[in-house]
């Protein structure tokens, strides 16, 4: 058996613990059946951490996250904590993890499973076979730029300020992630900004182009204004292979791309830092969906996005491509077999709970292992 990999699980709030429970079951299953074993520790993040410790992420949990090979997070937030001051909200726990672990590259694949073509709000002929990878810059731009805040002016008016800011190195490192990934896929990158109205957008465009011309001549690069991309994503999404964009545009465009696939409940993500001397990247994996407090604790949540995030973890943090593909195949097979959680339910299919979906995936895994 290979040396154990250290994994920190942060289930978080709402449906987080339920969907994470299904990953835990798969981990136990893998440990029992295969040669993949993890040293799993658990911690609190978001509202659950606020309830216990008064902060959305304790220094101890932050230190734990820095010490493991990978972090798997469920979801954070909920109405219970909505009235808290901005700096104490559950979301700050997630943002602190991203910032302190320096997870600058957020990979958000938008993949349409054949079995779910009909679940998309777009026509099947537009989305069938869709396979996009969005690379969202995650530690800069509007989310972290300073100055920021709300101040009262001498005339009594209030002024809110956020700053969109990027340096060349911040743009270059995320561009490289996009080009590297493109080489393993369709070899095409489209970069989105608003160079028509923002100086930082002009810089973004120039720097991405420079990296392409200097280091990735074999990769096809195009540029698009972010508003146009929002439109193109619903008009003809299959024109895209890899998309690279900043933090705020990436937040919005990835939600839009996610909906092309029919449900946010299907979409995984990986957030990666720079490789260290041994080539290991700090990494956090999480489903793109939120904490869905309205359905929490009812067994209605779709665990597939979190299971697929776990598959990304196997691939990107542990070079376990075979196991990653196996988990992905098991998810595809349960969909082909007609299993559906409520979010992706279609007439004539088998409606299942979170737990039943997890169990169906494990049965498929068992078949795949033989
Ligand atoms: C996301 C979420 C987060 C973000 C929230 C929860 C802070 O929307 O991961 O896309 O805005 O980045
Ligand atoms: Mg978002």
XYZ file of C-alpha atoms and ligand atoms in Angstrom:
383
model
C 0.000 0.000 0.000
C 1.319 3.444 -0.954
C 2.109 6.013 1.750
C -1.001 7.660 3.068
C -1.982 11.025 1.688
C -3.131 13.678 4.079
C -6.598 14.980 3.420
C -8.530 17.584 5.400
C -12.307 17.468 5.026
C -14.261 20.633 5.784
C -17.956 19.770 5.324
C -19.147 23.289 6.209
C -22.822 24.251 6.249
C -26.181 23.331 4.771
C -25.952 20.333 2.469
C -22.135 20.286 2.886
C -22.070 17.536 5.539
C -24.479 15.310 3.587
C -22.636 15.434 0.273
C -19.320 15.101 2.057
C -20.594 11.997 3.836
C -20.885 10.277 0.462
C -17.264 11.107 -0.351
C -16.293 9.695 3.014
C -18.067 6.467 2.098
C -16.189 6.288 -1.192
C -12.888 6.937 0.573
C -13.623 4.105 3.007
C -14.575 1.913 0.098
C -11.375 2.721 -1.807
C -9.293 2.077 1.283
C -10.935 -1.314 1.740
C -10.804 -2.404 -1.902
C -7.927 -0.633 -3.527
C -4.473 0.659 -2.788
C -5.512 4.257 -2.190
C -5.591 5.272 1.445
C -5.899 8.662 3.034
C -5.191 10.051 6.476
C -8.433 11.924 6.838
C -8.914 14.725 9.345
C -11.990 16.906 9.699
C -12.541 20.528 10.598
C -15.087 23.295 10.712
C -15.514 26.132 8.257
C -18.186 28.764 7.690
C -21.282 28.996 9.852
C -20.526 25.760 11.686
C -17.175 27.251 12.773
C -18.882 30.493 13.786
C -21.342 28.590 15.983
C -18.571 26.671 17.721
C -15.668 29.142 17.782
C -17.093 32.539 16.867
C -15.059 32.787 13.658
C -15.612 31.274 10.186
C -12.166 29.649 10.238
C -9.903 29.228 13.265
C -6.124 29.667 13.076
C -5.814 25.993 13.992
C -7.932 24.859 11.062
C -6.024 27.249 8.799
C -2.766 25.656 9.969
C -4.217 22.175 9.383
C -5.119 23.196 5.829
C -1.553 24.391 5.216
C -0.170 21.069 6.447
C -2.163 18.572 4.357
C -1.797 17.432 0.748
C -5.338 18.434 -0.166
C -8.438 20.014 1.321
C -11.961 18.942 0.370
C -14.684 21.449 1.226
C -18.467 21.059 1.145
C -20.177 24.455 1.179
C -20.467 27.499 3.412
C -23.176 29.991 4.360
C -26.862 30.188 5.183
C -29.585 32.582 6.348
C -28.694 31.982 9.988
C -25.485 33.998 9.556
C -26.711 36.542 6.978
C -26.994 39.417 9.422
C -23.409 39.125 10.687
C -21.003 41.940 9.859
C -19.267 41.445 6.532
C -15.883 40.462 8.006
C -17.432 37.675 10.122
C -19.603 36.019 7.495
C -19.177 32.289 6.710
C -17.829 33.141 3.236
C -14.792 34.796 4.806
C -13.601 31.362 5.964
C -13.496 30.116 2.382
C -11.891 33.320 1.130
C -9.205 33.079 3.825
C -8.371 29.527 2.783
C -8.074 30.585 -0.857
C -5.916 33.597 -0.025
C -3.566 32.104 2.570
C -3.046 28.875 0.650
C -2.441 31.100 -2.426
C -4.842 29.075 -4.555
C -4.683 31.369 -7.545
C -5.995 28.969 -10.190
C -9.580 27.799 -9.932
C -10.490 25.027 -12.380
C -14.201 24.746 -13.103
C -15.052 22.180 -15.734
C -18.483 22.410 -17.337
C -19.263 19.045 -18.794
C -22.584 17.897 -20.197
C -23.194 14.231 -19.484
C -25.055 12.526 -22.333
C -27.663 11.251 -19.881
C -28.400 14.823 -18.767
C -28.587 16.595 -22.125
C -32.320 17.043 -21.586
C -31.811 18.559 -18.130
C -30.210 21.681 -19.557
C -32.433 24.685 -20.142
C -30.722 25.005 -23.521
C -31.604 22.936 -26.561
C -29.864 19.537 -26.697
C -28.227 20.357 -30.035
C -26.513 23.359 -28.421
C -25.116 21.583 -25.349
C -24.647 17.935 -26.355
C -21.029 16.925 -25.827
C -20.133 20.236 -24.178
C -16.759 20.114 -22.411
C -15.376 23.466 -21.240
C -12.713 24.147 -18.643
C -12.949 27.553 -17.002
C -9.817 28.781 -15.248
C -10.787 31.534 -12.856
C -8.099 33.631 -11.167
C -8.906 33.232 -7.477
C -6.678 35.314 -5.221
C -6.651 38.733 -6.831
C -8.844 41.253 -8.592
C -11.997 42.696 -7.134
C -12.258 40.127 -4.327
C -9.082 41.199 -2.563
C -7.997 44.529 -4.071
C -7.436 47.554 -1.856
C -8.555 50.194 -1.101
C -11.882 48.695 -0.138
C -14.620 49.561 2.295
C -17.487 51.914 2.980
C -16.823 55.425 4.262
C -18.938 58.423 5.109
C -18.090 61.570 3.214
C -18.040 65.068 4.779
C -21.394 65.824 3.121
C -22.954 62.824 4.830
C -23.095 60.652 1.731
C -21.663 57.141 2.009
C -19.132 55.810 -0.486
C -18.461 52.129 -1.195
C -15.131 51.193 -2.766
C -13.659 48.010 -4.190
C -10.594 47.818 -6.333
C -9.924 45.686 -9.372
C -6.174 45.193 -9.487
C -3.763 42.733 -11.144
C 0.007 42.601 -11.477
C 1.795 41.035 -14.431
C 2.969 38.010 -12.429
C -0.557 37.327 -11.179
C -1.839 37.314 -14.750
C 1.053 35.289 -16.113
C 0.860 32.450 -13.595
C -2.837 31.826 -14.164
C -2.354 32.120 -17.935
C 0.272 29.369 -17.755
C -2.158 27.076 -15.942
C -4.679 27.684 -18.728
C -2.178 26.985 -21.517
C -0.841 23.868 -19.792
C -4.352 22.493 -19.441
C -5.246 23.411 -23.021
C -2.369 21.258 -24.225
C -3.993 18.256 -22.559
C -7.387 19.071 -24.131
C -8.384 20.898 -27.321
C -5.289 23.172 -27.369
C -7.444 26.324 -27.442
C -7.634 29.148 -24.889
C -10.061 32.062 -24.891
C -9.238 34.865 -22.448
C -11.979 37.179 -21.175
C -11.712 40.727 -19.785
C -13.126 44.173 -20.475
C -10.148 45.713 -22.253
C -12.567 48.133 -23.905
C -13.272 49.931 -20.603
C -10.675 48.815 -18.043
C -6.931 49.519 -18.017
C -6.402 46.382 -15.963
C -8.259 44.570 -18.741
C -5.798 45.888 -21.339
C -2.936 44.648 -19.162
C -4.636 41.270 -18.756
C -4.991 40.890 -22.536
C -1.386 41.933 -23.241
C 0.124 39.645 -20.624
C -1.879 36.580 -21.637
C -0.878 37.182 -25.258
C 2.773 37.610 -24.254
C 2.874 34.281 -22.392
C 1.278 32.582 -25.377
C 3.785 34.104 -27.829
C 6.796 33.362 -25.657
C 6.006 29.957 -24.204
C 2.974 28.368 -25.846
C 3.163 29.073 -29.597
C 1.457 25.735 -30.263
C -1.703 26.776 -28.368
C -4.419 28.774 -30.110
C -5.358 31.937 -28.176
C -8.288 34.291 -28.683
C -9.552 37.206 -26.587
C -13.140 38.155 -25.865
C -14.847 40.869 -23.864
C -16.445 39.274 -20.844
C -19.959 40.507 -21.700
C -19.660 38.997 -25.155
C -18.479 35.752 -23.597
C -21.558 35.694 -21.369
C -23.608 35.888 -24.541
C -21.527 33.393 -26.533
C -21.795 30.867 -23.708
C -25.520 30.540 -24.281
C -25.393 31.112 -28.051
C -22.714 28.597 -28.996
C -20.923 27.229 -25.929
C -19.089 24.484 -27.805
C -16.820 27.049 -29.474
C -14.860 27.120 -26.174
C -12.223 24.730 -24.896
C -10.300 26.450 -22.074
C -11.425 29.832 -20.791
C -9.187 32.003 -18.613
C -10.480 35.048 -16.788
C -10.237 37.122 -13.634
C -11.809 36.493 -10.250
C -15.071 38.408 -10.592
C -15.807 37.647 -14.247
C -14.846 34.051 -13.511
C -17.330 33.881 -10.647
C -20.148 34.937 -12.942
C -19.137 33.141 -16.121
C -18.614 29.868 -14.259
C -22.114 29.999 -12.782
C -23.455 30.613 -16.257
C -21.415 27.780 -17.748
C -22.537 25.529 -14.917
C -26.185 26.003 -15.813
C -25.511 24.860 -19.379
C -24.998 21.445 -17.874
C -28.433 21.310 -16.288
C -27.610 21.572 -12.608
C -25.097 23.189 -10.314
C -25.346 19.890 -8.452
C -23.106 18.288 -11.058
C -20.128 20.619 -11.083
C -16.815 20.037 -9.301
C -13.912 22.440 -8.931
C -10.244 22.476 -8.026
C -8.295 25.427 -6.675
C -4.556 25.114 -7.073
C -1.506 27.015 -5.858
C 1.980 27.203 -7.336
C 4.043 23.984 -7.343
C 6.703 23.773 -4.598
C 10.221 22.381 -5.121
C 8.888 18.824 -5.159
C 6.203 19.796 -7.645
C 3.353 19.584 -5.107
C 0.675 22.246 -5.302
C -1.474 23.319 -2.379
C -4.996 22.416 -3.363
C -8.604 22.745 -2.319
C -11.472 20.896 -3.974
C -15.114 21.856 -3.659
C -18.396 21.550 -5.512
C -19.412 24.746 -7.312
C -22.872 24.642 -5.720
C -23.579 26.452 -2.468
C -24.898 25.271 0.877
C -28.553 25.155 -0.294
C -29.941 25.680 3.249
C -33.528 25.193 2.010
C -32.928 21.504 1.295
C -30.281 20.788 3.943
C -30.710 17.663 6.045
C -33.461 16.237 3.855
C -31.436 13.830 1.762
C -32.300 15.793 -1.369
C -28.858 17.120 -2.273
C -26.942 15.810 -5.246
C -23.597 14.361 -4.060
C -22.159 13.999 -7.577
C -20.459 17.434 -7.694
C -18.583 16.618 -4.501
C -17.732 13.106 -5.674
C -16.455 14.583 -8.942
C -14.423 17.120 -6.926
C -12.894 14.176 -5.093
C -12.052 12.676 -8.508
C -10.309 15.933 -9.448
C -8.363 15.637 -6.213
C -7.215 12.136 -7.122
C -6.079 13.437 -10.508
C -4.486 16.794 -9.699
C -3.110 16.263 -6.184
C -2.242 12.575 -6.211
C -1.588 11.662 -9.864
C -4.123 8.899 -9.436
C -5.570 9.132 -12.939
C -6.892 5.595 -13.056
C -8.842 5.980 -9.808
C -10.058 9.439 -10.836
C -11.380 8.093 -14.122
C -13.012 5.222 -12.268
C -14.927 7.557 -9.950
C -15.954 9.703 -12.930
C -17.044 6.619 -14.865
C -19.079 5.401 -11.899
C -20.876 8.776 -11.777
C -21.553 8.622 -15.525
C -22.857 5.064 -15.227
C -25.352 5.845 -12.454
C -26.744 8.633 -14.611
C -26.939 6.305 -17.604
C -28.732 3.809 -15.375
C -31.382 6.447 -14.680
C -30.612 7.441 -11.090
C -31.533 11.068 -10.414
C -31.508 13.298 -7.374
C -34.288 15.908 -7.271
C -32.257 18.659 -8.958
C -31.791 16.603 -12.135
C -35.006 14.563 -11.999
C -36.633 13.835 -15.362
C -39.804 11.933 -16.238
C -39.363 8.162 -16.186
C -36.149 8.211 -14.148
C -35.461 6.785 -10.690
C -35.619 9.491 -8.071
C -33.098 8.828 -5.321
C -31.869 10.471 -2.152
C -28.360 11.760 -1.487
C -27.499 8.522 0.291
C -29.023 6.300 -2.392
C -27.060 8.146 -5.053
C -23.862 7.607 -3.081
C -24.672 3.932 -2.701
C -25.374 3.600 -6.435
C -21.976 5.134 -7.183
C -20.257 2.671 -4.859
C -22.053 -0.239 -6.523
C -20.816 1.002 -9.898
C -17.307 1.293 -8.492
C -17.532 -2.297 -7.339
C -18.528 -3.366 -10.858
C -15.692 -1.373 -12.407
C -13.138 -2.946 -10.116
C -14.611 -6.357 -11.005
C -17.915 30.682 -5.633
C -18.788 31.383 -4.633
C -17.923 32.223 -3.732
C -17.295 33.298 -4.585
C -18.639 32.813 -2.516
C -19.280 31.757 -1.661
C -17.715 33.669 -1.685
O -19.764 32.117 -5.293
O -17.043 29.904 -5.211
O -18.093 30.895 -6.823
O -17.903 34.341 -4.857
O -16.161 33.084 -5.019
Mg -19.761 31.894 -7.414
